[in-house]
Coordinates of C-alpha atoms in Angstrom, one line a residue:
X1 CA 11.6 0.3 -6.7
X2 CA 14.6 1.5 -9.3
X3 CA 13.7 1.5 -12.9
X4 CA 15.6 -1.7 -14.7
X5 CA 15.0 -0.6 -18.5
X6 CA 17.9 2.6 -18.1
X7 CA 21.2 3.3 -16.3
X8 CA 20.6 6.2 -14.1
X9 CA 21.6 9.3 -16.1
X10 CA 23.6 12.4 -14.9
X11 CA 21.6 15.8 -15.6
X12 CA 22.1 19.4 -16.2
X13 CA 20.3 22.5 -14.5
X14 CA 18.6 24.1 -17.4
X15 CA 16.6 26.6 -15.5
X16 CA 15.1 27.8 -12.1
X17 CA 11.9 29.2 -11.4
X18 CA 11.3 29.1 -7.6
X19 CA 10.2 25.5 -7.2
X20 CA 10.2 24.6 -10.5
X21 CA 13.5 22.9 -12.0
X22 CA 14.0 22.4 -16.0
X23 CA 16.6 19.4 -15.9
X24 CA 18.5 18.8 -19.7
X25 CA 19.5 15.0 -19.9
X26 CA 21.8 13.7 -23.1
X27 CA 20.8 9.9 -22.2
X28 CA 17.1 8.3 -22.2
X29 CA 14.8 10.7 -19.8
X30 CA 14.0 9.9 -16.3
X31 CA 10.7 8.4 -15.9
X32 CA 7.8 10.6 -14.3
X33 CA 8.0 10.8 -10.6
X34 CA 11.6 9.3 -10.7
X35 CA 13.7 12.0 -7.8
X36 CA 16.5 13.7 -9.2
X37 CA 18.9 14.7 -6.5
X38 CA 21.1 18.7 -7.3
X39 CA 23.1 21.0 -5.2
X40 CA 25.9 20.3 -2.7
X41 CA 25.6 16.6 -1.5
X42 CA 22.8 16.4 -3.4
X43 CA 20.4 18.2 -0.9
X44 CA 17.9 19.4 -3.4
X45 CA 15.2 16.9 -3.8
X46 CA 13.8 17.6 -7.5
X47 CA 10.5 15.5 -8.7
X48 CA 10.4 14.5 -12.3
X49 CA 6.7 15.7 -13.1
X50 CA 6.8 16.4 -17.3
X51 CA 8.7 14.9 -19.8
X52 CA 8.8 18.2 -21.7
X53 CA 10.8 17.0 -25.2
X54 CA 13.8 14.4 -25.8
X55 CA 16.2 15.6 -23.9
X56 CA 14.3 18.2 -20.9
X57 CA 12.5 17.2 -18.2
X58 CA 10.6 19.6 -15.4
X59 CA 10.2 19.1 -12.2
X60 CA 8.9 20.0 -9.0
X61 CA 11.5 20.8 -5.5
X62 CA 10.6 19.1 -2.5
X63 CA 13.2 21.0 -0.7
X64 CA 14.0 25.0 -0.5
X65 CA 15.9 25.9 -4.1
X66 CA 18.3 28.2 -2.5
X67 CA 22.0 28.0 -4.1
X68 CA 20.3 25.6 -6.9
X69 CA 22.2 27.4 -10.3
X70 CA 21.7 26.5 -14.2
X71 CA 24.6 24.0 -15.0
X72 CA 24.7 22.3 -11.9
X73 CA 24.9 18.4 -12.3
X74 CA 21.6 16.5 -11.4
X75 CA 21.5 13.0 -10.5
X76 CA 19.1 10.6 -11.4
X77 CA 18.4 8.4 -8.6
X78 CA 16.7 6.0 -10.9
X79 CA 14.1 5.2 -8.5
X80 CA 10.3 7.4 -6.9
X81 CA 10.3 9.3 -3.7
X82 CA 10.7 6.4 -1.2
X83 CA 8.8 5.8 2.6
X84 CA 10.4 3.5 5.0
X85 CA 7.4 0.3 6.5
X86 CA 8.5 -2.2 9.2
X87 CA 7.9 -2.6 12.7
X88 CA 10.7 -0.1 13.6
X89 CA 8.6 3.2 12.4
X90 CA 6.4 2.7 15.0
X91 CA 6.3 5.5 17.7
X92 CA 8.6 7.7 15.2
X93 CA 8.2 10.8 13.4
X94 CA 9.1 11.3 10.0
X95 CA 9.5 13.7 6.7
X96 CA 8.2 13.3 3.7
X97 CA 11.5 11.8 2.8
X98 CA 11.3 8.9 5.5
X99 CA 13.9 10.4 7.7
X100 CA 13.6 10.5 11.5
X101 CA 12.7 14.8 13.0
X102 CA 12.1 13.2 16.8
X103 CA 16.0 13.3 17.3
X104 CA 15.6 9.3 18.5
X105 CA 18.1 6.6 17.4
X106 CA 18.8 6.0 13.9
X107 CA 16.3 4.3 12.5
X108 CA 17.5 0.6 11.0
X109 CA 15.9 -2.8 9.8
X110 CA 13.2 -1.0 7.4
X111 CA 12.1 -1.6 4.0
X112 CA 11.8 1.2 1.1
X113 CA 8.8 1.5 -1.0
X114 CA 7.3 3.7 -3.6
X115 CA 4.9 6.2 -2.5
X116 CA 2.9 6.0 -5.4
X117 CA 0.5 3.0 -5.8
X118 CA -2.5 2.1 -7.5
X119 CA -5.6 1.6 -4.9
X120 CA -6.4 -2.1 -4.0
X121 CA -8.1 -3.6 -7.0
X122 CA -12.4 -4.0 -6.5
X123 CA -11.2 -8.0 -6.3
X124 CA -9.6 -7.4 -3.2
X125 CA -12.0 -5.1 -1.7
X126 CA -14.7 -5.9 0.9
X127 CA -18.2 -5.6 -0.3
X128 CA -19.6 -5.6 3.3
X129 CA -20.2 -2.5 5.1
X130 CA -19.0 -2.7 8.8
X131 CA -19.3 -0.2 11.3
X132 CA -15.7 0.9 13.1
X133 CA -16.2 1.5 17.0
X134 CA -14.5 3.7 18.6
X135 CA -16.3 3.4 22.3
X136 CA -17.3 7.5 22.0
X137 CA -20.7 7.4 22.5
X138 CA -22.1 10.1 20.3
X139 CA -20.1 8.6 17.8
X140 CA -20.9 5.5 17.6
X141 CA -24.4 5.7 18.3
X142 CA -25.3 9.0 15.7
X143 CA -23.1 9.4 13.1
X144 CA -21.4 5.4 13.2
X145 CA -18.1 5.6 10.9
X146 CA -17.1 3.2 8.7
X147 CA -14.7 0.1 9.1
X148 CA -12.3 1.1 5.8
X149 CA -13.9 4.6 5.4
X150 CA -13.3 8.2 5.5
X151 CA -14.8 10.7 8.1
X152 CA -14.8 14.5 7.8
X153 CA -13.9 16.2 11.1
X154 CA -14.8 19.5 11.0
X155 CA -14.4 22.1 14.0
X156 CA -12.1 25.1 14.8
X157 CA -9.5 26.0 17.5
X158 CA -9.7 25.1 20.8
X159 CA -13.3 22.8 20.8
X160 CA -11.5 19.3 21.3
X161 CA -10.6 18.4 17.6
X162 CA -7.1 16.9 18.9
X163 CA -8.5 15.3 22.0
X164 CA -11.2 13.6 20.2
X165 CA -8.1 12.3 17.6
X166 CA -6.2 11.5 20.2
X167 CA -9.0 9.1 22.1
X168 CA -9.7 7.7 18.9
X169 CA -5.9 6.5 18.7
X170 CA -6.2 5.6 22.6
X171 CA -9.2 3.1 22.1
X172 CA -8.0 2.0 18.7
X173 CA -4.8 0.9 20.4
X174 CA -5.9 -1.0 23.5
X175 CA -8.7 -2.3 22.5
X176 CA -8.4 -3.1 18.4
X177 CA -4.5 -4.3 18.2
X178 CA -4.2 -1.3 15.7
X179 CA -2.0 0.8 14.4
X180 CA -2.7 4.5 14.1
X181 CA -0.9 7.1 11.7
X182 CA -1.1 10.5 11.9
X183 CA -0.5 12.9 8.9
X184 CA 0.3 16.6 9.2
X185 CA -0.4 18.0 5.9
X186 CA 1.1 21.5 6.4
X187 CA 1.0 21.9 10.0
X188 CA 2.4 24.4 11.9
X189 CA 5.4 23.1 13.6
X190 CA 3.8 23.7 16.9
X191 CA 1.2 21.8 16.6
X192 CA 3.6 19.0 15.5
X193 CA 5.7 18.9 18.7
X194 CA 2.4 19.7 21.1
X195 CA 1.1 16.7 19.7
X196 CA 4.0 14.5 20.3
X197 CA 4.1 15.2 23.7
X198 CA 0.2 14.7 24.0
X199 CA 0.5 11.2 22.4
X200 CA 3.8 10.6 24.8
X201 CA 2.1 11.7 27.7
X202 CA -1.0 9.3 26.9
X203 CA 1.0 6.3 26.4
X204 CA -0.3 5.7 22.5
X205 CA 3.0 6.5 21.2
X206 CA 4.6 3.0 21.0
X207 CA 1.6 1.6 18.6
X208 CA 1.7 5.2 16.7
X209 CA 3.9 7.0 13.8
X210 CA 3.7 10.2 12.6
X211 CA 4.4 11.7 9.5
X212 CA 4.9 15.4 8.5
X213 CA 5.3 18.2 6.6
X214 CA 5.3 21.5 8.0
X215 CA 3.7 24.9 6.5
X216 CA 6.9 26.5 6.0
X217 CA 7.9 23.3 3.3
X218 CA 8.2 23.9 -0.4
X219 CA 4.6 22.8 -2.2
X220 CA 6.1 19.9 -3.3
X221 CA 6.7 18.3 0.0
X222 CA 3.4 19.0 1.5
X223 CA 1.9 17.5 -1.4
X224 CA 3.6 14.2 -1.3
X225 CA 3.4 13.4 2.4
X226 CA -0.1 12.0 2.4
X227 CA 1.1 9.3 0.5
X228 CA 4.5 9.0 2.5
X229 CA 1.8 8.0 4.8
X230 CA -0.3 6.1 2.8
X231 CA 2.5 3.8 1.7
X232 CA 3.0 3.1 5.7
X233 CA -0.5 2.3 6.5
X234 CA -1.1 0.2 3.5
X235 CA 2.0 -1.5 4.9
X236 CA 0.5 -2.3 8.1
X237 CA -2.9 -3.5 6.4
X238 CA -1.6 -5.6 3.7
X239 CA 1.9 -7.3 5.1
X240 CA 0.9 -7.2 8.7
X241 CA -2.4 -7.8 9.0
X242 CA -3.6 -5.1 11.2
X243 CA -6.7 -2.3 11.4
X244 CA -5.0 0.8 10.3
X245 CA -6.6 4.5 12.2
X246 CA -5.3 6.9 9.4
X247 CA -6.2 11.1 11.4
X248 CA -5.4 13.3 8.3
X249 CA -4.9 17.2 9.3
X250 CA -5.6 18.9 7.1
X251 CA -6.9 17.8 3.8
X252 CA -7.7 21.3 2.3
X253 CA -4.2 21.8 2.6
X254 CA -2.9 19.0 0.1
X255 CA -5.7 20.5 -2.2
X256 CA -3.8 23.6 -1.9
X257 CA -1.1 22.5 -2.5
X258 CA -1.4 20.7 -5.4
X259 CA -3.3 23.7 -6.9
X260 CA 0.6 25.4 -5.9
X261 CA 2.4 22.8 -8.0
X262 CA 0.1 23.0 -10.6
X263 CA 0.8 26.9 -11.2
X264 CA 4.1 26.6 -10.4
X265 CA 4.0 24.1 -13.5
X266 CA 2.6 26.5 -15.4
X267 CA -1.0 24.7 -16.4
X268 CA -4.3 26.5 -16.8
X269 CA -6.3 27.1 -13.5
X270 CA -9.9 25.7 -13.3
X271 CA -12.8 26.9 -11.2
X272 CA -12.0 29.4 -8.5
X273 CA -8.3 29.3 -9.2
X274 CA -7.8 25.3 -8.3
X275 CA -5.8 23.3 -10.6
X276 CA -7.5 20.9 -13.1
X277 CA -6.5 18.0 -11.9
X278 CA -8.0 18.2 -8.6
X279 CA -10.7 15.5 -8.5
X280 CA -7.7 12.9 -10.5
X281 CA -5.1 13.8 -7.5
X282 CA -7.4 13.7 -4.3
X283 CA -9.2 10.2 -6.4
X284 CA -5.6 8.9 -6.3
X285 CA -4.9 9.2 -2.8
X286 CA -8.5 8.4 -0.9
X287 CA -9.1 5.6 -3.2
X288 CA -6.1 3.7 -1.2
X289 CA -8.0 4.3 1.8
X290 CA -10.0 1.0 1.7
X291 CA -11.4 -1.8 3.5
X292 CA -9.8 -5.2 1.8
X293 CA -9.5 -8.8 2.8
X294 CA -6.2 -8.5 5.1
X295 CA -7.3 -5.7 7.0
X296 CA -8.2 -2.1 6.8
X297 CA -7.3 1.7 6.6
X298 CA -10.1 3.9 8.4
X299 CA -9.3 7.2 8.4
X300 CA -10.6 10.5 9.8
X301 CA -10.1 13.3 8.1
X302 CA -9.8 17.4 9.5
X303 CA -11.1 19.0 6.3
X304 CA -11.3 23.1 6.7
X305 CA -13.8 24.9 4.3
X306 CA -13.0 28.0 2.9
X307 CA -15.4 30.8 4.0
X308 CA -17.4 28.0 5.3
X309 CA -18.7 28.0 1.7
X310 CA -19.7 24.3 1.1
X311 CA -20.5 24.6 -2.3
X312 CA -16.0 25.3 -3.0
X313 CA -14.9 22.8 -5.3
X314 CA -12.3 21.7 -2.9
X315 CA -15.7 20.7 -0.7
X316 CA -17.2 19.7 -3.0
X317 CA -14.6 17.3 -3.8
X318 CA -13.6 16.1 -0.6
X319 CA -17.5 15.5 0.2
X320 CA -18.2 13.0 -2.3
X321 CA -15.1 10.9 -0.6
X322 CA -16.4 10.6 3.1
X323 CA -19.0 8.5 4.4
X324 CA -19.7 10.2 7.5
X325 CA -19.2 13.9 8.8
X326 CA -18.5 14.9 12.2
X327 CA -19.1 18.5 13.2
X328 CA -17.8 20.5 16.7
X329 CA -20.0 22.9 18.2
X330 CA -17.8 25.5 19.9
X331 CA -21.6 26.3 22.3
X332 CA -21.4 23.0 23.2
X333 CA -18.2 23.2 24.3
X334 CA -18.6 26.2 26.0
X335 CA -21.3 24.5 27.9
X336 CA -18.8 21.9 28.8
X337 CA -20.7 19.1 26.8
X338 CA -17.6 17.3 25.6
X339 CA -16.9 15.8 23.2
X340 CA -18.9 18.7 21.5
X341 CA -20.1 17.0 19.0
X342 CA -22.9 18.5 17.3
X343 CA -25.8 15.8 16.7
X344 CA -28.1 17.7 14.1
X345 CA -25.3 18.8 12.0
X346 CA -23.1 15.6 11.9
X347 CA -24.0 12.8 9.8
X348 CA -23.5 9.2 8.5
X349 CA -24.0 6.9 5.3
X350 CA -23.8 4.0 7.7
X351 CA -27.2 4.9 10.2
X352 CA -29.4 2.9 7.5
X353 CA -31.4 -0.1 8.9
X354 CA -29.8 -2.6 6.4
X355 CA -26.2 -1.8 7.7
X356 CA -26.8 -1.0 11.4
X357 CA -30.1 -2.8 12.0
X358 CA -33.2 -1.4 13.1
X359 CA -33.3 -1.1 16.6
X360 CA -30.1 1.2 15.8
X361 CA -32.1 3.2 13.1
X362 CA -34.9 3.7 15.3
X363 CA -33.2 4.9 17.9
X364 CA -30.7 7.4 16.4
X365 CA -34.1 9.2 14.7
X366 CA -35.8 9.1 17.6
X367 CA -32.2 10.8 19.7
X368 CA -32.1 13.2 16.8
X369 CA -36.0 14.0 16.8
X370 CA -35.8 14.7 20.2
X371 CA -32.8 17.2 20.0
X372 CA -34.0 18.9 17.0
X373 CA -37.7 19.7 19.1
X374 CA -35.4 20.8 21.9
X375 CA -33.7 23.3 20.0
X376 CA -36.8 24.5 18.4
X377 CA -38.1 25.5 22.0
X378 CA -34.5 27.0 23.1
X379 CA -36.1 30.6 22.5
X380 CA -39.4 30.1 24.0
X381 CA -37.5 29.0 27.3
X382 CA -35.0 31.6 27.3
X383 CA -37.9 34.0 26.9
X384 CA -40.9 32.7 29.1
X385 CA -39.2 30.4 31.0
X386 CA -40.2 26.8 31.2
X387 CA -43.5 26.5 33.0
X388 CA -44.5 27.8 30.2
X389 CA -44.7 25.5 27.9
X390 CA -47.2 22.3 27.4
X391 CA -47.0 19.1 29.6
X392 CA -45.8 17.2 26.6
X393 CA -43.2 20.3 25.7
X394 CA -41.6 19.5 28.8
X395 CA -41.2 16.0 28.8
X396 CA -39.3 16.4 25.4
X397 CA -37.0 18.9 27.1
X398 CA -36.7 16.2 29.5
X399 CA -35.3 13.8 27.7
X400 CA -33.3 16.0 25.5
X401 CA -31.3 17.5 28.5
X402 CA -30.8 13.8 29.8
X403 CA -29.7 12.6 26.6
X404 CA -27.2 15.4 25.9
X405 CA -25.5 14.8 29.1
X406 CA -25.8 11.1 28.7
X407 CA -24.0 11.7 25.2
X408 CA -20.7 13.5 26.9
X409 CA -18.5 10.8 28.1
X410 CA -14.5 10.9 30.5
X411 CA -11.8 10.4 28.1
X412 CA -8.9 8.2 28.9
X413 CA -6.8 11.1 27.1
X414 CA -7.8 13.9 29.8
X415 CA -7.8 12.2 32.8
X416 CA -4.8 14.4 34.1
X417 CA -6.4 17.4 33.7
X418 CA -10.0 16.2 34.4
X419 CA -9.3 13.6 37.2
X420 CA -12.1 11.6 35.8
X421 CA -11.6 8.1 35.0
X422 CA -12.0 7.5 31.3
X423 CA -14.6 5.3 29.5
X424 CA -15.2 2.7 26.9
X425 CA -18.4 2.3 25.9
X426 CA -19.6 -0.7 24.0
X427 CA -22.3 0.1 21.3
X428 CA -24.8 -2.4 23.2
X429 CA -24.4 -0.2 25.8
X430 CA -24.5 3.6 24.5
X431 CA -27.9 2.4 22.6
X432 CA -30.0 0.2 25.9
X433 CA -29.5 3.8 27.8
X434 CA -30.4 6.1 25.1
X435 CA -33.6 4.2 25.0
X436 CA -33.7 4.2 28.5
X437 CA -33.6 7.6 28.8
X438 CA -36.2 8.2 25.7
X439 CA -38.7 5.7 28.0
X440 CA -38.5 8.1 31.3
X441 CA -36.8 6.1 33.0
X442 CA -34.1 8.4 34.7
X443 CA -37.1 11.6 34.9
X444 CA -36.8 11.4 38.3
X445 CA -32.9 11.6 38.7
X446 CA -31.4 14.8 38.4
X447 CA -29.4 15.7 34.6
X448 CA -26.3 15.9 36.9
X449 CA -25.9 12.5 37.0
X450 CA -25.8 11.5 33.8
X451 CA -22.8 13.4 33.3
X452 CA -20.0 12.1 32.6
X453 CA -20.6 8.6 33.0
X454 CA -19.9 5.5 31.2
X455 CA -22.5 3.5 30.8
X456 CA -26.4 4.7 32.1
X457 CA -26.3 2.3 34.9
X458 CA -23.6 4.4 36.2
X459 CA -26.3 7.0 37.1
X460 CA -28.7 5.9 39.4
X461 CA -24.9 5.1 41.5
X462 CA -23.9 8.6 41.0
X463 CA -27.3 10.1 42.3
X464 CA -27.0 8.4 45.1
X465 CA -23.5 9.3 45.8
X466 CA -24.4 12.8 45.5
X467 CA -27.8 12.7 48.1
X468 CA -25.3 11.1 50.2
X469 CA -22.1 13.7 50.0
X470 CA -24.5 16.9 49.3
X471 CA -27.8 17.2 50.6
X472 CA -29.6 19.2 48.5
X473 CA -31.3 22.8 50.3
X474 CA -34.6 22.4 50.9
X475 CA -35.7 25.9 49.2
X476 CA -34.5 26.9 46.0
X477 CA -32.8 30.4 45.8
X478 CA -36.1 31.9 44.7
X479 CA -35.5 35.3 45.4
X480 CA -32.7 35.9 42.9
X481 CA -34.4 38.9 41.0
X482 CA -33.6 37.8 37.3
X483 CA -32.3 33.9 37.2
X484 CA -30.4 33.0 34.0
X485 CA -32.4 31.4 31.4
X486 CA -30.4 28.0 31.4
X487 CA -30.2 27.7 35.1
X488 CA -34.2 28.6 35.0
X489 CA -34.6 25.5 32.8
X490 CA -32.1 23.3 34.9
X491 CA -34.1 23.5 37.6
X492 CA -37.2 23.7 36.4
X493 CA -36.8 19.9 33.8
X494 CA -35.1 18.9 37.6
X495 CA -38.4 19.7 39.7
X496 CA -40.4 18.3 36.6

């Protein structure tokens, strides 16, 4: 989108101050975020951020400012930074500046547009709140995300953050016709390339583009990217029709570095240090992320919290953008619950009987209810052991065993290293055994096998398997002086 009022005008270097360029122009001034180009074949990226009198303008480097001089000539280009949409970005991965890092074939037959646009307008917005499925049980059934919203994802190394993102894109693919886009707000470059080969190696790459830009970037470029990406999805949703899965990692970090640019540009700090523009910027780029009448951008967000302090304005913030929040338990992966999901601590907008009915309602209190009595009596077992506790006590513990291994589910992502067969599960589905388990209807089936399976009928098949391929001892090993607390239970809820 060049500007047609002015003639592109030819700059001077005025000053340098890291990141930040002071660019004199004798002609009418660049517009704000019009790219200036400086340096040797003009490899210094320079965004036009303040119109500081008549004839200087500052700006912000989206590249390294290294062999950058005053009087050097600046071009203006006359046109905003620029993202590629068509068909042909698909299975690619970009910059922020739209060019090609996966060392493929030059990329041809795309369109240029702006990154910055306005959000959709409240005309063309839906006014009806949908639920997205993504065939993860514990998903869809407890905290349900929204068709055009934003989730929070929030977990640490190493407890299945990228495996849950990467089923997402898996089921979103094959079974929506959508597109997915994944956007690495200063990630390491490690990550990047392990990701690459994860989505390669599951076969999602052909309906999947990725855009990033790395930790080691300038401020500038990390703060653009997420709407490089942005300008792709709404591509997707608005010329092509399609569903759009945007996975954001990480959202703190295009806080942080705006709140770089905005020091760097010399403006007053607010609370805590953040820039004062913080709520305007992060407005501008999640209000794009909407549900409209040609399709929709969903998008799930990894948002890290700084010394897990929720009340940080960059929480804060981000909070009052998602609709549902989606917390990983590193116990409950250590007890090989996956996804490890934690159920008390996650949440949704959408579980309210007007959007998902009541049956739904109903039955996600009633899951919750049930876990959240469970976890009140985790000491008493550990301590006393099972027997211990009432008739009723044990019933609820029970269920609540049943229905946490119900909740783990195979992934289509891991069956390599699992060599279990991954599952979709419809929400019909994930809800009729839920409430079959909350009825005592599998009390007599052991927790094993409703482990791993897809849907609940898949259980009573499993048992059976198992009677058949191990026969259980007749005596339990009751002579072991001291039995583990959570191997007591086990057995105990079992010979309940």
């Amino acid at each position: 989108m060049s500007r047609e009022t002015n003639a592109p005008q030819a700059g001077t270097v005025v000053a340098v101050r890291g990141s930040v360029v002071d660019v004199r122009f004798e002609g009418p001034l660049p517009a704000i975020h019009t790219l200036l180009r400086a340096g040797n074949g003009g490899q210094v990226a320079i965004e036009v951020l303040a119109q500081r009198d008549a004839r200087h303008v500052r700006g912000i480097a989206l590249t390294p400012t290294q062999g950058l001089a005053r009087g050097m000539a600046v071009e203006d280009t006359g046109a905003p930074l620029q993202a590629p949409v068509g068909k042909p970005i698909l299975s690619r991965m970009f910059d922020v500046f739209g060019e090609t890092i996966d060392r493929g074939p030059v990329l041809a037959g795309v369109a240029w547009r702006s990154v910055h646009h306005q959000p959709p307008p409240l005309v063309r917005r839906s006014t009806k709140s949908e639920v997205f499925e993504t065939g993860i049980k514990v998903i869809d059934v407890l905290t349900p995300l929204e068709r055009g919203g934003k989730a929070g994802l929030f977990g640490g190394a190493g407890v299945g953050k990228t495996v849950l993102l990467t089923e997402m894109i898996h089921n979103m693919i094959g079974h929506q016709e959508g597109v997915s886009i994944f956007c690495g707000i200063g990630e390491r470059s490690r990550e990047g390339e392990e990701l690459y080969r994860e989505m390669e190696a599951a076969g999602v790459l052909p309906h999947m583009v990725m855009i990033f830009a790395q930790m080691n970037e300038p401020p500038g470029a990390r703060f653009r990217v997420g709407h490089a990406a942005l300008t792709m999805a709404e591509y997707f949703r608005d010329d092509e029709h399609r569903d759009v899965l945007l996975l954001v990692d990480n959202i703190f970090r295009f806080i942080q570095a705006g709140a770089e640019v905005s020091g760097l540009m010399g403006k007053m700090p607010s609370r805590l240090g953040y820039q004062p523009t913080m709520g305007t910027e992060l407005s501008a780029l999640e209000e794009r992320i909407a549900n409209t009448d040609s399709g929709a951008i969903t998008s799930i967000q990894a948002v890290y919290v700084p010394a897990d302090d929720f009340t940080d304005p960059a929480a804060v913030h981000t909070f009052s953008h998602l609709s549902a929040s989606i917390v990983l338990s590193r116990k409950r992966a250590s007890e090989g619950l996956f996804p490890a999901i934690d159920p008390l601590q996650s949440s949704s907008k959408m579980v309210t009987p007007g959007i998902v009915g009541e049956r739904h309602y109903a039955l996600a209190q009633a899951i919750r209810r049930t876990l959240a009595q469970y976890a009140e009596l985790k000491d008493i077992i550990a301590m006393l052991g099972l027997e211990q506790l009432s008739p009723d006590d044990r019933k609820v513990v029970a269920r609540a065993r049943r229905l946490e291994r119900f909740l783990t589910q195979p992934f289509f992502t891991t069956e390599q290293f699992t060599g279990l067969t991954g599952k979709l599960v419809s929400l019909e589905d994930a809800l009729d055994g839920c409430e079959r388990i909350l009825d005592d209807e599998f009390k007599d089936l052991p927790e094993s096998a409703l482990y791993m399976i897809g849907s609940v009928d898949e259980a009573k098949a499993k048992a059976k398997e198992k009677t058949k391929s191990e026969p259980e001892p007749e005596s339990e090993s009751k002579s072991e002086p001291m039995p583990q607390p959570a191997k007591e239970a086990a057995r105990a809820v079992d010979d309940a």
